[in-house]
PDB file of C-alpha atoms in Angstrom:
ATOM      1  CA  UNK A   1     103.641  38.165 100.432  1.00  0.00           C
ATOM      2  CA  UNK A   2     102.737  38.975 104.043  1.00  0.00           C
ATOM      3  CA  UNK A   3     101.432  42.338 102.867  1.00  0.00           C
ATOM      4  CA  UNK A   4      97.832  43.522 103.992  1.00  0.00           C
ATOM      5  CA  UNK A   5      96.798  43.927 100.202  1.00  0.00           C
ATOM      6  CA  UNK A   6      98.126  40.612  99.288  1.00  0.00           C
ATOM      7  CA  UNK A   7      96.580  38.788 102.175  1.00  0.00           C
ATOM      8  CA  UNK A   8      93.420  39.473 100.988  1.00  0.00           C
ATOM      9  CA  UNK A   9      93.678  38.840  97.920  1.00  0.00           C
ATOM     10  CA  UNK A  10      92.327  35.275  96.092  1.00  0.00           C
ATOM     11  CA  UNK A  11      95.000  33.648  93.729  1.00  0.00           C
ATOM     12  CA  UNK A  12      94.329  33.337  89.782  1.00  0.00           C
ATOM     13  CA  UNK A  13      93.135  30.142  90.298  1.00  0.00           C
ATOM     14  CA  UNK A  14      90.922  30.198  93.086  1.00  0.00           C
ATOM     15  CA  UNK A  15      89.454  33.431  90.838  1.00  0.00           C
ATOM     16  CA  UNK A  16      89.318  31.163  87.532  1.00  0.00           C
ATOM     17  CA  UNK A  17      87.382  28.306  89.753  1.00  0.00           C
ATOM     18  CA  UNK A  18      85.018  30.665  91.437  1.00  0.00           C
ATOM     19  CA  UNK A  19      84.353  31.982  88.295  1.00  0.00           C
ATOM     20  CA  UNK A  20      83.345  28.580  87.089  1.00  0.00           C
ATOM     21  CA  UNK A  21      81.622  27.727  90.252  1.00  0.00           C
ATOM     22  CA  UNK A  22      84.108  25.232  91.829  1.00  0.00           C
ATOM     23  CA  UNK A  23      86.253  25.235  94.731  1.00  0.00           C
ATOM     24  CA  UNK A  24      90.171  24.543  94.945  1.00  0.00           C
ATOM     25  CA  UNK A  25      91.595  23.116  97.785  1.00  0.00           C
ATOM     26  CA  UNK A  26      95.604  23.561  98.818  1.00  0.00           C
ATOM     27  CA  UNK A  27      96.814  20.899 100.612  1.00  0.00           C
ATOM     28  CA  UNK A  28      99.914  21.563 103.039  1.00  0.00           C
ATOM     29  CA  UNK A  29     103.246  20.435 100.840  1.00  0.00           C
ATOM     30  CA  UNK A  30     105.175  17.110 102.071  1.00  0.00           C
ATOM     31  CA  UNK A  31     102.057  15.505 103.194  1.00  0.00           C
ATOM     32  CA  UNK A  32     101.328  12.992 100.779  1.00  0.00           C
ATOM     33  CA  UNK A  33      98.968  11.027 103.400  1.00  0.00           C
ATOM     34  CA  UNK A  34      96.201  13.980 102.869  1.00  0.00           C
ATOM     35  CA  UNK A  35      96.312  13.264  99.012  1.00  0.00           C
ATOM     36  CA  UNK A  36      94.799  10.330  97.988  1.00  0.00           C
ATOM     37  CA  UNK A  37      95.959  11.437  94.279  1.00  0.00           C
ATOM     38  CA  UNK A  38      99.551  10.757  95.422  1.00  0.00           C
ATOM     39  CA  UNK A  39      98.385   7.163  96.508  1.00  0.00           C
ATOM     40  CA  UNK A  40      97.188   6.808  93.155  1.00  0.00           C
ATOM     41  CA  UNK A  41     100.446   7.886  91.519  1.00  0.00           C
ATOM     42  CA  UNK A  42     102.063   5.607  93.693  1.00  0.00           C
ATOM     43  CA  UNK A  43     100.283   2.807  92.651  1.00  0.00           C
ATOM     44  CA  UNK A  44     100.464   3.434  89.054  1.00  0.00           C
ATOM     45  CA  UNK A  45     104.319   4.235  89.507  1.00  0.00           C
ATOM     46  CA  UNK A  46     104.637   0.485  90.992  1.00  0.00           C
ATOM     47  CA  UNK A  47     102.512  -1.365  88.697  1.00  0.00           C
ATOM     48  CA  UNK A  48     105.259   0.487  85.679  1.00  0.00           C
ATOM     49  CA  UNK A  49     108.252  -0.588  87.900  1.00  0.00           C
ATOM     50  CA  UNK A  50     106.930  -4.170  87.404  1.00  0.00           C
ATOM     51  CA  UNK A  51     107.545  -4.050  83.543  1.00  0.00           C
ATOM     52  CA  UNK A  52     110.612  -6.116  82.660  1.00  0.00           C
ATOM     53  CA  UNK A  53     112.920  -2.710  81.331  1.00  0.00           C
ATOM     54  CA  UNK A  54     112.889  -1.586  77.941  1.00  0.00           C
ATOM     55  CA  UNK A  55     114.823   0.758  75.425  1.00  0.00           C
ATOM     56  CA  UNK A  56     111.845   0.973  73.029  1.00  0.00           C
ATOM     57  CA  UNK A  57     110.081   4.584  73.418  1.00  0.00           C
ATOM     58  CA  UNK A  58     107.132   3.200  72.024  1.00  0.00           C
ATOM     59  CA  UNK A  59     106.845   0.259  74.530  1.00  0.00           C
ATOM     60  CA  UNK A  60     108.044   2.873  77.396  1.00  0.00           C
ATOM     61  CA  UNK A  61     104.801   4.792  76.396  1.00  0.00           C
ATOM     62  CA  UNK A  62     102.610   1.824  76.344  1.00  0.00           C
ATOM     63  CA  UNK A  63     103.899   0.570  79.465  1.00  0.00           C
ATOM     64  CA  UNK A  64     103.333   4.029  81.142  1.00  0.00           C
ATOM     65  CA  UNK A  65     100.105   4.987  79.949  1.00  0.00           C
ATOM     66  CA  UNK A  66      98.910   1.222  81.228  1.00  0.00           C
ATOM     67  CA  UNK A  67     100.177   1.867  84.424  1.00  0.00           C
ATOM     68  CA  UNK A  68      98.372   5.136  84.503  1.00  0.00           C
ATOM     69  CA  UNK A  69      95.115   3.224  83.500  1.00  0.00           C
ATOM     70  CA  UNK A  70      96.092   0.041  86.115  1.00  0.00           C
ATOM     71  CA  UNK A  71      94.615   1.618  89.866  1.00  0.00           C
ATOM     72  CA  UNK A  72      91.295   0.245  90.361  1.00  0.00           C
ATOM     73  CA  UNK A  73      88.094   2.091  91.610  1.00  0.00           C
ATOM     74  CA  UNK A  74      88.171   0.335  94.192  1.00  0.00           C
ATOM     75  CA  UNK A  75      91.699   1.002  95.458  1.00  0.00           C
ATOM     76  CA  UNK A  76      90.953   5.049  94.796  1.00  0.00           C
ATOM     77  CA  UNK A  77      87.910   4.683  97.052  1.00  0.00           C
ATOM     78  CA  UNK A  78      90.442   3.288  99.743  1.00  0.00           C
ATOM     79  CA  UNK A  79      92.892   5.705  99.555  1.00  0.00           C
ATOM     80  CA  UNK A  80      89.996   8.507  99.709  1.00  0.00           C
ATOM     81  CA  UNK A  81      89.668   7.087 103.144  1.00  0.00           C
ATOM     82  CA  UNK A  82      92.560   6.919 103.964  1.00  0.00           C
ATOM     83  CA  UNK A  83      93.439  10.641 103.349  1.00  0.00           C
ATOM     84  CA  UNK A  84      90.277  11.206 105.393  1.00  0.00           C
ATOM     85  CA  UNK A  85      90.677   9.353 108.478  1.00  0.00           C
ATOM     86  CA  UNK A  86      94.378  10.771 108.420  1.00  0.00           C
ATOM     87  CA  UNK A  87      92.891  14.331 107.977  1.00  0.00           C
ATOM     88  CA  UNK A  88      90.449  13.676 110.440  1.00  0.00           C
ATOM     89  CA  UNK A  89      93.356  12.696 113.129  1.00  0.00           C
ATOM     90  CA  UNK A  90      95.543  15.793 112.758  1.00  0.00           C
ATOM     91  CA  UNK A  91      92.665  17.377 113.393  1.00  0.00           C
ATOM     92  CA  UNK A  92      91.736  15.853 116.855  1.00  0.00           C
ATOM     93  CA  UNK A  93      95.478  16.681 117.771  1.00  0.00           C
ATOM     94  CA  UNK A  94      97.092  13.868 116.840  1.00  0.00           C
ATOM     95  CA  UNK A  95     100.760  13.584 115.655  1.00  0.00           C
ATOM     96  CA  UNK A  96     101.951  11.591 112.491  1.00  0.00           C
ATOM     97  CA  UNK A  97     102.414   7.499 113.998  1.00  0.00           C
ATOM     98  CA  UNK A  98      99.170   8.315 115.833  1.00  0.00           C
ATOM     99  CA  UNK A  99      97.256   9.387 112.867  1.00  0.00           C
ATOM    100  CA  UNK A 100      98.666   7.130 110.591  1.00  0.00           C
ATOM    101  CA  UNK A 101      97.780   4.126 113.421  1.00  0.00           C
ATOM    102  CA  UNK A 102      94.614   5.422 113.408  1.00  0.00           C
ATOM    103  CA  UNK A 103      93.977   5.707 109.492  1.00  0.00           C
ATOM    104  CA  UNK A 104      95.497   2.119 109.416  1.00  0.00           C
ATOM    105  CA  UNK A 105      92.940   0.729 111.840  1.00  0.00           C
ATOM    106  CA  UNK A 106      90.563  -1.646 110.274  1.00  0.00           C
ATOM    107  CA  UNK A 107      87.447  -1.736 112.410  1.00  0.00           C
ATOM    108  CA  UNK A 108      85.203  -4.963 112.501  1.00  0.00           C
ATOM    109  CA  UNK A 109      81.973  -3.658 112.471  1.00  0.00           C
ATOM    110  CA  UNK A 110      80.424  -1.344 110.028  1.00  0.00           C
ATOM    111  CA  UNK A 111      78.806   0.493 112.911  1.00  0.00           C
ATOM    112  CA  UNK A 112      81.293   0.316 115.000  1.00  0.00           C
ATOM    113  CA  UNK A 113      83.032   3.980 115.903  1.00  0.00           C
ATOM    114  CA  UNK A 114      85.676   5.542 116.728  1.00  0.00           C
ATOM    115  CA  UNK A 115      86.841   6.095 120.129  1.00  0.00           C
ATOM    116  CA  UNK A 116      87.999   9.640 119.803  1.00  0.00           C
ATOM    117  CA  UNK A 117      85.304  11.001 118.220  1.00  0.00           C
ATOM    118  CA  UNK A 118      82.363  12.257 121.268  1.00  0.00           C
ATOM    119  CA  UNK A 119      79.610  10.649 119.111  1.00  0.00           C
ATOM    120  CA  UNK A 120      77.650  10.452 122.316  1.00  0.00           C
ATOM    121  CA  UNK A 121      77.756  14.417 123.107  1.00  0.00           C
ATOM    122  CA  UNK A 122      76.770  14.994 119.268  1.00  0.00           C
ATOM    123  CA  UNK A 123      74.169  12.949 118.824  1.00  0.00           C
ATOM    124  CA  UNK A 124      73.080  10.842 122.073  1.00  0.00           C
ATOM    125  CA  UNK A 125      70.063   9.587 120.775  1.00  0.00           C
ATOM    126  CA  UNK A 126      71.622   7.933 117.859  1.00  0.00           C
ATOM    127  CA  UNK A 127      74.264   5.996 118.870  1.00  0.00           C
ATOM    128  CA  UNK A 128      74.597   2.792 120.287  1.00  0.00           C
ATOM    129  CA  UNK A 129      78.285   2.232 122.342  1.00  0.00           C
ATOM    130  CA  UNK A 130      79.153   0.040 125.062  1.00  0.00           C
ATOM    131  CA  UNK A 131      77.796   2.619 128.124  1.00  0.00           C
ATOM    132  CA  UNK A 132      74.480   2.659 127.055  1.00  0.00           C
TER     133      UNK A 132
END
């Protein structure tokens, strides 16, 4: 696979969704923090585990496809953040207990931003911090 010609080359998907004028995205495997899909799963998987066990296929079914159905909007919208603000560490540098510190912190403010990020330099007439 490390051949010039292959390099180069887009995968069947990534043809198939430029073809239908979409993008696909590969994540790096093992790193469940930059999938908020995962966090979703996870959710769903521990709302089934709740369910008192069962032998009956058809209540196994039910049970899974309500779990499936269970993960609120609002929780997805979280976990979409979460993903982000650990994507947005790595890519300032930082290792995995420092990104996941920072994707963990819960600011007070709505406005309020965060430190490593040179919001000053980028747009100095637009924010407000503490040296102004």
């Amino acid at each position: 696979m490390n051949q010039p010609d292959f390099n180069n080359r887009e995968s069947g998907l990534q043809e198939a969704a430029r073809e239908l004028g979409t993008e696909v995205v590969f994540l790096p495997k093992y790193h469940c923090e930059l999938s908020m899909i995962e966090q979703v799963w996870g959710y769903a998987k521990r709302d089934y585990r709740d369910n008192p066990p069962n032998s009956s296929s058809k209540k196994l079914k039910e049970n899974a496809l309500k779990a499936l159905e269970s993960p609120p909007i609002l929780s997805m919208r979280k976990f979409a953040a979460r993903s982000q603000r650990f994507a947005d560490g790595y890519d300032h540098g930082m290792d995995g207990s420092q990104a996941a510190a920072w994707a963990t912190t819960i600011f007070k403010h709505h406005r309020e931003t965060p430190a490593h990020i040179p919001y000053d330099e980028i747009a100095p007439n637009y924010v407000h911090t503490t040296n102004n």
